[in-house]
Structure formats: C-alpha cells, structure tokens
Tab-separated table of C-alpha atoms in Angstrom:
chain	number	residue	atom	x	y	z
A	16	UNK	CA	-24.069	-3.579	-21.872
A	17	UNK	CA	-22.439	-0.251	-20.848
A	18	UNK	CA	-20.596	2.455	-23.483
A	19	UNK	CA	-18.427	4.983	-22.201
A	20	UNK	CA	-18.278	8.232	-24.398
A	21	UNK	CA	-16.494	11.037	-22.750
A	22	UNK	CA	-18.811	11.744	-20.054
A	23	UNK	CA	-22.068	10.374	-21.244
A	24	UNK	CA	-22.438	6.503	-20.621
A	25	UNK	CA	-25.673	4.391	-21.543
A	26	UNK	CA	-26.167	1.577	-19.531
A	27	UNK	CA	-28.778	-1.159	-20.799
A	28	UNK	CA	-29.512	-4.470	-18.923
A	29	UNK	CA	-31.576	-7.326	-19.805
A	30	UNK	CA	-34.649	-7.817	-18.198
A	31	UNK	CA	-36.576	-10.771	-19.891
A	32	UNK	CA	-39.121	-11.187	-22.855
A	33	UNK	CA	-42.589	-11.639	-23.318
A	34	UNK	CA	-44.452	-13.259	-26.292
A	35	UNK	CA	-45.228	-16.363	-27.609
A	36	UNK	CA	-46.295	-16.786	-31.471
A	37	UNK	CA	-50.510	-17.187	-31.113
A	38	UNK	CA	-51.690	-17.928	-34.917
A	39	UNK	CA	-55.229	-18.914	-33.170
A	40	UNK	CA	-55.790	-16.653	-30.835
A	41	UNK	CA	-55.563	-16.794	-26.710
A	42	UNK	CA	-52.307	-16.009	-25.092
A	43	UNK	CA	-49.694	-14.498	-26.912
A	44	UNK	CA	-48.784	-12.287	-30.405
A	45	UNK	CA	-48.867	-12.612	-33.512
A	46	UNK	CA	-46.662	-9.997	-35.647
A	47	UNK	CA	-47.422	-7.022	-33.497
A	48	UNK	CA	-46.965	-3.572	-34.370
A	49	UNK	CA	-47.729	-1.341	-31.655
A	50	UNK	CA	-47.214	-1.192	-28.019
A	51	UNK	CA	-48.168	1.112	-25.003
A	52	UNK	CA	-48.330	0.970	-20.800
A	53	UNK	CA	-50.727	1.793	-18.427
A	54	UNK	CA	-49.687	3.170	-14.943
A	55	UNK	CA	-51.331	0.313	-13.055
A	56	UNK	CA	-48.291	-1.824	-15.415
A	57	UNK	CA	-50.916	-3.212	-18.070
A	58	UNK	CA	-49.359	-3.561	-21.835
A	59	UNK	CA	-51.596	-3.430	-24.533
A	60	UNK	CA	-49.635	-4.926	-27.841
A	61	UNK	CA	-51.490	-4.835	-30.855
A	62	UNK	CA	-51.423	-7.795	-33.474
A	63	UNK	CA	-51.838	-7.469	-36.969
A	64	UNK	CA	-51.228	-11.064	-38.408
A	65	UNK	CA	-52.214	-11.999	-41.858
A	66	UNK	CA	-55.170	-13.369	-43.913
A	67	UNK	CA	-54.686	-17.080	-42.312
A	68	UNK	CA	-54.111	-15.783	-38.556
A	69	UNK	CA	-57.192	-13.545	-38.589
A	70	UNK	CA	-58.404	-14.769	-34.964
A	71	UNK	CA	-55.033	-13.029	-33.411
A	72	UNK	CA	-55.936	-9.726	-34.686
A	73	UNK	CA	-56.859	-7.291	-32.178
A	74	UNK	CA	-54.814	-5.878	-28.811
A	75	UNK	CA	-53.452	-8.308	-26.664
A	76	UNK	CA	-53.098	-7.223	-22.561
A	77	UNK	CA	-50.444	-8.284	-20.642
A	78	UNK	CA	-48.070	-7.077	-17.606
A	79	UNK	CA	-44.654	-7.859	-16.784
A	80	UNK	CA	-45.368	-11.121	-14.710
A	81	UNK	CA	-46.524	-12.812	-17.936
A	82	UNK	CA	-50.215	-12.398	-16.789
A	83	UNK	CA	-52.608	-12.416	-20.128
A	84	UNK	CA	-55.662	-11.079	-19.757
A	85	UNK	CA	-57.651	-10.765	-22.679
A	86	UNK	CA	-58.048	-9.433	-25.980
A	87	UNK	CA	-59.445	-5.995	-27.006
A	88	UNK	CA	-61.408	-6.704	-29.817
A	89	UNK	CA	-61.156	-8.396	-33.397
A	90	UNK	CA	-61.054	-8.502	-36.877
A	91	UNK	CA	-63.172	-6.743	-39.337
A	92	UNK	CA	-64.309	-3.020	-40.108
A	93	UNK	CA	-67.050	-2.784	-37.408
A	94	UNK	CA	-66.851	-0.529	-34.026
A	95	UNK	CA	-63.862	-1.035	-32.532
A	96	UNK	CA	-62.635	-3.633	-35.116
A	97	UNK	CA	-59.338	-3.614	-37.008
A	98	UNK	CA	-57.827	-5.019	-39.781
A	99	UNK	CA	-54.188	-3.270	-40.088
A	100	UNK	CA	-53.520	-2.095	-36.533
A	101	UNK	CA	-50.622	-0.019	-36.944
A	102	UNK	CA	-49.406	2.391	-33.496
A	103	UNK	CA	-51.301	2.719	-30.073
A	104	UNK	CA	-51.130	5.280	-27.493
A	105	UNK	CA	-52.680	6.719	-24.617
A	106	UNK	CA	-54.200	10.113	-23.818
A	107	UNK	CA	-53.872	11.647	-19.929
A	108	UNK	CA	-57.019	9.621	-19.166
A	109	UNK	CA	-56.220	6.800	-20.158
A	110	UNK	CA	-58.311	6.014	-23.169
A	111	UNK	CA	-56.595	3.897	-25.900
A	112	UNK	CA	-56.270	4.868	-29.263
A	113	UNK	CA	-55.556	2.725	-32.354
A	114	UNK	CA	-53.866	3.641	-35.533
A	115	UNK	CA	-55.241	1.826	-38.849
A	116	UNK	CA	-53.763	1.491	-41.729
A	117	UNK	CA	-56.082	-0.058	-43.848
A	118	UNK	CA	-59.003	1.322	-42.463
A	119	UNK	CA	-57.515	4.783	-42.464
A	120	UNK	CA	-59.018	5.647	-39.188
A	121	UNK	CA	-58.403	6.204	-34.639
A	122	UNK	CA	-60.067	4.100	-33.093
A	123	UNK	CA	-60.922	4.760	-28.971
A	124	UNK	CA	-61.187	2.546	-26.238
A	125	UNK	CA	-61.976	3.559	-22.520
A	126	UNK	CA	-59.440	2.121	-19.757
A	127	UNK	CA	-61.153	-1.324	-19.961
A	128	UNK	CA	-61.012	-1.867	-23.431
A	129	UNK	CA	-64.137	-0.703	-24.270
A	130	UNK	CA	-65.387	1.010	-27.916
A	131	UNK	CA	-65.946	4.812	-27.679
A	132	UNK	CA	-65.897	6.253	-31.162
A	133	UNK	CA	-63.254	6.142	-33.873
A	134	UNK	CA	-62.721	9.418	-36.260
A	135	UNK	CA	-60.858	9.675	-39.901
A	136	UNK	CA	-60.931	9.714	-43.713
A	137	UNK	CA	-58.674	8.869	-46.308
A	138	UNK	CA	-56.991	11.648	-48.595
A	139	UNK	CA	-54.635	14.129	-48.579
A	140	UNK	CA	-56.832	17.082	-47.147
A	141	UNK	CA	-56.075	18.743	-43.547
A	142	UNK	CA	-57.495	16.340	-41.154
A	143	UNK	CA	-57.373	13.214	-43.724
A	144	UNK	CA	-54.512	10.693	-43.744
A	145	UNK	CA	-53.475	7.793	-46.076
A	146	UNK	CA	-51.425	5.342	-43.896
A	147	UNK	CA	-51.963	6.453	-40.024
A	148	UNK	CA	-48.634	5.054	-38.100
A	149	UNK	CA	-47.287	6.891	-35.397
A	150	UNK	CA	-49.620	8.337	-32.517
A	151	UNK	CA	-48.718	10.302	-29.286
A	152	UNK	CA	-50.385	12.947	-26.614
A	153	UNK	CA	-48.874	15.758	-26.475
A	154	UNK	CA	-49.236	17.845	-22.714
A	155	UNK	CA	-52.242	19.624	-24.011
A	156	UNK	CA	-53.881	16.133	-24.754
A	157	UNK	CA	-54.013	17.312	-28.565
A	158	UNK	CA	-52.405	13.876	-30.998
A	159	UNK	CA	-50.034	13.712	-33.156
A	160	UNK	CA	-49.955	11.163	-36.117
A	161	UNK	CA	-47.666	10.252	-38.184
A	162	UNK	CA	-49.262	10.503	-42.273
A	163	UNK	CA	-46.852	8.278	-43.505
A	164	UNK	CA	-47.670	8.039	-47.447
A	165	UNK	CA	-48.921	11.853	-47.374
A	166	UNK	CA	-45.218	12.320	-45.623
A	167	UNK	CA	-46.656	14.774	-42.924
A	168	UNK	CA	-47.678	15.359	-39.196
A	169	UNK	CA	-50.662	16.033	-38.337
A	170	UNK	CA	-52.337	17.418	-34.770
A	171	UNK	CA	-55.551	16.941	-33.674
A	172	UNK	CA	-57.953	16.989	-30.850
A	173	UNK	CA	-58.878	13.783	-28.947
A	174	UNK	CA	-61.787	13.793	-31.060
A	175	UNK	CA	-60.195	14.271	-34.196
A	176	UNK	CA	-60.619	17.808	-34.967
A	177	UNK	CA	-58.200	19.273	-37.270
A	178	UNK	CA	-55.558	21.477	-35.849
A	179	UNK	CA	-52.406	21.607	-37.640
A	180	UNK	CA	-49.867	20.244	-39.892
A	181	UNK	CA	-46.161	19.679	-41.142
A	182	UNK	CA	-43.641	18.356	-43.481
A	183	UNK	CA	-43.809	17.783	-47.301
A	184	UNK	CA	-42.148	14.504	-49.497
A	185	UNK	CA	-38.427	15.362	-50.184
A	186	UNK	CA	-34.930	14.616	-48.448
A	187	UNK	CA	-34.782	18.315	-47.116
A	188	UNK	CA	-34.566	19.519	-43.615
A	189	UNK	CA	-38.460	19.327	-42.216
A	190	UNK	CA	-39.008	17.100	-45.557
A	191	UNK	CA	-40.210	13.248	-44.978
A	192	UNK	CA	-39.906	10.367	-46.852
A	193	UNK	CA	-42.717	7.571	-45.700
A	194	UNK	CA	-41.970	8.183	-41.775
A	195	UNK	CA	-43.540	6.099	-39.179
A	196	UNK	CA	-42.745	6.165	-35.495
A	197	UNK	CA	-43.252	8.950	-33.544
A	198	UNK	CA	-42.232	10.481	-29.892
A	199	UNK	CA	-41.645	13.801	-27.712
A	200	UNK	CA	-39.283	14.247	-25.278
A	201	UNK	CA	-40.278	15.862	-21.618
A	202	UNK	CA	-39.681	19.222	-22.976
A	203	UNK	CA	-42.481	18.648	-26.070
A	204	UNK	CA	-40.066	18.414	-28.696
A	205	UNK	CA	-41.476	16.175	-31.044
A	206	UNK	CA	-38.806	12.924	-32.614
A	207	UNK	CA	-40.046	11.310	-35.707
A	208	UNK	CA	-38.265	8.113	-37.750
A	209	UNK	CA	-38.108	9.221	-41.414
A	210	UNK	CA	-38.106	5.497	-42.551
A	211	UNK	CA	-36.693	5.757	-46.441
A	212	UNK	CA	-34.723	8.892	-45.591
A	213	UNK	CA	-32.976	6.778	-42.928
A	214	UNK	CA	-32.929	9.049	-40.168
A	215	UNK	CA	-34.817	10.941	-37.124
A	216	UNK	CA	-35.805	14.171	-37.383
A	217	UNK	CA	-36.496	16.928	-34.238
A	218	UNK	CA	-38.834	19.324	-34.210
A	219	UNK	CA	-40.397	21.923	-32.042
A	220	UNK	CA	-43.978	21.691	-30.547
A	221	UNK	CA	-45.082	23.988	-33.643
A	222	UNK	CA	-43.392	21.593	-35.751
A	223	UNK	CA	-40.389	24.222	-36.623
A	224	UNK	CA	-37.479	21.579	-37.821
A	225	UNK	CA	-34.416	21.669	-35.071
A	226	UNK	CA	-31.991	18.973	-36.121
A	227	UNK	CA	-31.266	15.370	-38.109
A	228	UNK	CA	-29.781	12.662	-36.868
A	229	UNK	CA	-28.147	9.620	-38.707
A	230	UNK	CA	-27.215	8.914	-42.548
A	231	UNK	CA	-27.927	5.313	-44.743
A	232	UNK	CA	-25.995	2.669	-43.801
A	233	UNK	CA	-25.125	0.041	-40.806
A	234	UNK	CA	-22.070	1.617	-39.098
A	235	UNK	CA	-22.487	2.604	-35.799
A	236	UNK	CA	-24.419	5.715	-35.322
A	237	UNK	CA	-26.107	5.040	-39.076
A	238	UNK	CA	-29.501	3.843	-39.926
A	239	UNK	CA	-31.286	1.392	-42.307
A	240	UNK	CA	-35.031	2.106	-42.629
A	241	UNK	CA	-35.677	3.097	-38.684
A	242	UNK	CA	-38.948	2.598	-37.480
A	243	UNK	CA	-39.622	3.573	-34.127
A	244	UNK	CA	-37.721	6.479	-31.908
A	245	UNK	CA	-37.831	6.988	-28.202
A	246	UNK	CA	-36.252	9.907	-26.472
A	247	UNK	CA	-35.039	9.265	-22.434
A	248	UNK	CA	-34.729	11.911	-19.705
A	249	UNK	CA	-31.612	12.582	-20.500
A	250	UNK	CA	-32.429	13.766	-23.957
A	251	UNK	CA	-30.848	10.163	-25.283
A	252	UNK	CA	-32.727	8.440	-28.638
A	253	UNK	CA	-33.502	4.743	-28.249
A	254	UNK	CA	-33.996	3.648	-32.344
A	255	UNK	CA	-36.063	0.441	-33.763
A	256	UNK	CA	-33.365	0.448	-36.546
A	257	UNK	CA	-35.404	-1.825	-38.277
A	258	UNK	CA	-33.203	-2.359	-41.127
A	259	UNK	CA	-30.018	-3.370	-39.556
A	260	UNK	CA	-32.338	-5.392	-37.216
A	261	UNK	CA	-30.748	-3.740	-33.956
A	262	UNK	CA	-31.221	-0.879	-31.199
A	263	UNK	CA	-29.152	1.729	-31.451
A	264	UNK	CA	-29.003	4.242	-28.807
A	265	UNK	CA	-27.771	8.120	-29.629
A	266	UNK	CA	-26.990	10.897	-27.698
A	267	UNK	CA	-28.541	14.410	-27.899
A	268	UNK	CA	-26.348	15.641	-29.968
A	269	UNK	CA	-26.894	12.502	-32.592
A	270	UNK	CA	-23.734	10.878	-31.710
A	271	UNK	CA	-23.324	7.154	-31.172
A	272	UNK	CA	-23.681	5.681	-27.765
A	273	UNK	CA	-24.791	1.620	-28.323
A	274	UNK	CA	-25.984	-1.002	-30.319
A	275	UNK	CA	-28.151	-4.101	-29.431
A	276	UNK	CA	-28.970	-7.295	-31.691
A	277	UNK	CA	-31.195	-8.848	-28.639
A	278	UNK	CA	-30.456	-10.842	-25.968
A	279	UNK	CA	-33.895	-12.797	-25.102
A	280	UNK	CA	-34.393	-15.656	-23.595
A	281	UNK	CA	-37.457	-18.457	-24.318
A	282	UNK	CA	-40.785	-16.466	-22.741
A	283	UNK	CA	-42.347	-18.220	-19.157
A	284	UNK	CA	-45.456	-18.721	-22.251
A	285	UNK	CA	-43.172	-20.690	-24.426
A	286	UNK	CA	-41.760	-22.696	-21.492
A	287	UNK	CA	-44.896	-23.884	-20.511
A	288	UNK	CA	-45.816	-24.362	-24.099
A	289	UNK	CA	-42.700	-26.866	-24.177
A	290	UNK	CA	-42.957	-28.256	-20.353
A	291	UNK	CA	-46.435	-29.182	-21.935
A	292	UNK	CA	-44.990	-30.526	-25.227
A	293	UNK	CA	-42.786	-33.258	-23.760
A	294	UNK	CA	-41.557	-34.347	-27.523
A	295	UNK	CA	-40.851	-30.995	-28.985
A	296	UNK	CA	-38.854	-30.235	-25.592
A	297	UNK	CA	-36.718	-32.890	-26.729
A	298	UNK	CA	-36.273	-32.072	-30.150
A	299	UNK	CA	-35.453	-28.582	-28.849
A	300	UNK	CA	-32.894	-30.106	-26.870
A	301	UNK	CA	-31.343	-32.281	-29.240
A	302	UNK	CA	-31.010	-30.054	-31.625
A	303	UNK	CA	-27.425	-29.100	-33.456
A	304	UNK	CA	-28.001	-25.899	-35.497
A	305	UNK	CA	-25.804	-25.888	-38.516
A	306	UNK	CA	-26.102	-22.741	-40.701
A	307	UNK	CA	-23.933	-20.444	-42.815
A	308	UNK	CA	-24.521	-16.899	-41.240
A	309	UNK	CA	-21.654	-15.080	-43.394
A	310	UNK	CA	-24.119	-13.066	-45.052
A	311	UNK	CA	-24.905	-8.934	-45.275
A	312	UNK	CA	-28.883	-9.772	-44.712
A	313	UNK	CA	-29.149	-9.009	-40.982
A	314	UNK	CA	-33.018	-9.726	-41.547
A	315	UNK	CA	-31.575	-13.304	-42.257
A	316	UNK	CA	-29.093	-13.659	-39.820
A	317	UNK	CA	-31.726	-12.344	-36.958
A	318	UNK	CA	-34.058	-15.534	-38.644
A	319	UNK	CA	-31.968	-17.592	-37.474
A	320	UNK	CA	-30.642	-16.756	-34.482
A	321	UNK	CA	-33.362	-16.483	-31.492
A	322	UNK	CA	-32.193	-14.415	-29.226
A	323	UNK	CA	-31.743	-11.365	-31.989
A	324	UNK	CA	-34.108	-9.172	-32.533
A	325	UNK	CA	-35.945	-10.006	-35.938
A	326	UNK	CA	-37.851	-7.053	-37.534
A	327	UNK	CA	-37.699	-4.382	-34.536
A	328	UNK	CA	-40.596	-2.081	-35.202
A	329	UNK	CA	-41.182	-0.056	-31.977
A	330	UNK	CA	-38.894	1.217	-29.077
A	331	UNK	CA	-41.157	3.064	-25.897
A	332	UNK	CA	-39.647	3.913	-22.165
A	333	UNK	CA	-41.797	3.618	-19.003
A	334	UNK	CA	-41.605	5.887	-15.809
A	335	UNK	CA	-39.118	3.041	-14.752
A	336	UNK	CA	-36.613	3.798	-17.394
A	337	UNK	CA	-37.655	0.346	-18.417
A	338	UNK	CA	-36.822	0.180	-22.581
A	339	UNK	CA	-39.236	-2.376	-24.187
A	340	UNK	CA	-38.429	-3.331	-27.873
A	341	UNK	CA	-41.195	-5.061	-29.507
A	342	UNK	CA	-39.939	-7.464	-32.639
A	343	UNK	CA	-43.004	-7.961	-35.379
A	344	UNK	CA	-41.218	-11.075	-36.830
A	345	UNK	CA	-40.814	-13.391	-33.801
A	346	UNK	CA	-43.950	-12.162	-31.583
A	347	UNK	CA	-42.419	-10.536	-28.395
A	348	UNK	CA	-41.043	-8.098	-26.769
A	349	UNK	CA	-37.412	-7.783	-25.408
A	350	UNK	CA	-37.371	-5.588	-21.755
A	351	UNK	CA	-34.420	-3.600	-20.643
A	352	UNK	CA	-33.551	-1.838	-18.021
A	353	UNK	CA	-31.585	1.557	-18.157
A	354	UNK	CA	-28.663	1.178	-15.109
C-alpha cells in the first residue's frame, strides 16, 4: 500500500507472517512482547503467556524461512529465567538483553543464548525501575530503558551502572504518562511511545525534549494508547498504535502518511499444523463466518478477523528496510517490506 503526500510517499508491501499459537511449548509464540534481529537474520521473540501456558515462557529463535531453533530459557526467577518478559534488544556485540517486568530486572545472554548476569532493583531511586519496558543501545553501547510506572528514562552502562535520567508524570512537554516502547533514529535522537498520553515524544541524546507527535483519538495521524515506535532512514515513525489495533506510519514532521490493519496470511507453521490435522483442515474450509462487526471496539473487530492485526505491541526495522510488527494477541509477526 503506497500514500502520496506532496513529495514524501511511504510504500509498504507484504511480505508474510510468522507464528503459530504454542500454549505447550516447541515451535511457535505464545503472546509475545518483544522482538529483536541478529545480523546473521536470527529473531529472538520473547513470550510471556499466562499462569496455564507457563512452558512457552522464555525467547523463542527463529529466521525468516520459518526455521525454529530453540528456546532461550524458561520460567521462574532463577539465572536467566523470566516470568514477565517485557522488551529485548541487542548491544554492538551482540549480547541479548531482557526487560522484566515482574522481576524488575536486565537480564544478559551471550550470542548463543547463554546466561551472563542480569542487574536491577525495584524503586524509584536513580538506577532503580518499577516496570522495565522499552530497551535500546545507544552508539556509545550505554541502554536506555523505558521506567514505565516511574514515567522516566533511564541510561545505563551494559552492566547497569547508573548514568542518567529524564522525564517526570504529567501531560507536559518532556512529561510521561506510563510510556513503553522505545527507539533512536541514525542521528541518536531518542523516540519514545507515551502510552496514556497517546503520543510519541522526541528527544535529544541528553534527553532535551524536541517535539510531540499525535493527539487521542483514531483519525488518521491520531493515536489510542501506542505502544511501540520505530523511526526509518528517512526520519519516518512506524507506530504499534495499539489501541486502534493498526500501524500508522508518520512523517518527520508528525504528519500522516499510512495506516495498516494487517494483511497476514496462515504461517508455513500453521499450514503444516492443518496439512497434519486432516479434520480441522476441513472444518477450516467449510467454514461460513457470520458476525456483526459494526462496532467502535477495533480490539473486537481485529478478534475476529485474522488477517488484522490484534493487539500490536512492537514495530522494529532491519538493515533491509524490512518493518516487522509483532501482534501479542494472535502469536505472530506480520513482515513488510518498505518499496
């Protein structure tokens, strides 16, 4: 889908999806929060599931051909456990780190998945946090996290030393309201999703504020509870508008460029889930939805309708220009590619 806006144009294609729901464990998702790439192509997807899925929780790695291959770790509060994986990224070497909401603490794996050390402490102290969401390197290595119910940033060194912080509660410039996803662009600035103040904020590396972009609501252009923010090469914002269930793409300057509900398609893991399923194929088949989607709930209307996206939580970019827009609610992710 292309939009034309004087002499910017956004051009997103549909690549494919990947997921399939995996309530027991072994290939596939089950309500995943976070996302990152490798450079080799690997995906890590982390899965935080619920108190009767508890074998699913951990990070799931996967690549664009649909290859699974394995599971980073489990449930539970031990080394390199998790219980409420919330964000993942990667520092310049590769390590992988985990956000954790319930267990208020980073967690870091080497390149092959392995425990290093983890670092953190609840409270509202420099260097503490009380809901970790959002993570990303900046170019001097140093992270950034997103303090989402102390409604801050905070910067650190890969091994969690204290450097700096921003933001207060409020609706004001620089102010947050329980943000979550984070991003920079390629010239450091730094993009956050101020979830209840329905809107993205910009900032400088020194977290000086620099602009706001959106207002409440579902028009094109406005937000409903955005989640997750990525910025393109061409300074363009890619937005997990979780609310409105959609991806909205703006421009630098804030203004509207395109909207996306979804477009996927059944998974290669849930067509050979059904190839292998000969009577549920058929059922699938048969079937005749019939159901009343005049409604405002776009969280209902993407329930029923597979190919939208149902509870977007996280937009990222690859060196491809490749957008990937992973969907907590149906266990996938939806690949695009910018044209």
């Amino acid at each position: 889908m292309a939009t034309d806006t004087g002499t910017r144009m956004v051009n997103l294609e549909y690549v494919d999806t990947i997921g399939f729901v995996a309530d027991q464990g072994g290939r596939g998702f089950h309500l995943p929060m976070g996302i990152a790439i490798k450079d080799d192509g690997r995906i890590y997807v982390a899965s935080r599931s619920n108190t009767q899925s508890l074998n699913i929780v951990g990070i799931q790695v996967v690549n664009l051909k649909h290859e699974f291959f394995g599971q980073i770790n489990s449930y539970g509060k031990g080394d390199g456990q998790m219980i409420w994986p919330t964000a993942l990224a990667l520092d310049s070497q590769e390590n992988l780190y985990l956000s954790d909401d319930f267990l208020q603490r980073i967690t870091i794996f080497d390149g092959e998945g392995n425990f290093k050390t983890k670092w953190g402490a609840k409270g509202n102290g420099d260097g503490e946090f009380d809901g970790p969401s959002g993570i990303v390197f900046d170019s001097d290595d140093n992270m950034l996290l997103v303090d989402h119910r102390n409604n801050r940033v905070q910067k650190f060194t890969k091994d969690g030393r204290f450097i700096s912080k921003f933001g207060s509660q409020g609706s004001g410039d620089g102010q947050f309201d329980l943000p979550w996803g984070i991003c920079l662009d390629d010239d450091g600035y730094i993009y956050i999703a101020d979830w209840r103040n329905d809107r993205i904020q910009k900032f400088t590396s020194d977290g000086e504020f620099v602009a706001k972009f959106g207002a409440s609501g579902d028009g094109d252009g406005q937000l409903n509870r955005p989640a997750g923010v990525a910025v393109d090469s061409d300074g363009n914002m890619y937005v997990a508008d979780w609310g409105n269930q959609r991806l909205q793409v703006l421009a630098p300057d804030g203004s509207f460029l395109l909207k996306l509900r979804g477009q996927a398609t059944l998974s290669h893991w849930a067509k050979e889930y059904l190839e292998a399923q000969a009577d549920e194929l058929k059922a699938r088949e048969s079937f005749q939805p019939v159901f009343d989607v005049d409604t405002d709930d776009q969280h209902e209307v993407s329930a029923r309708i597979e190919p939208y996206f149902w509870d977007p939580v996280t937009v990222i970019l690859d060196k491809q220009d490749r957008v990937y827009v992973l969907e907590t609610s149906r266990h996938r992710f939806q690949v695009f590619q910018k044209a």
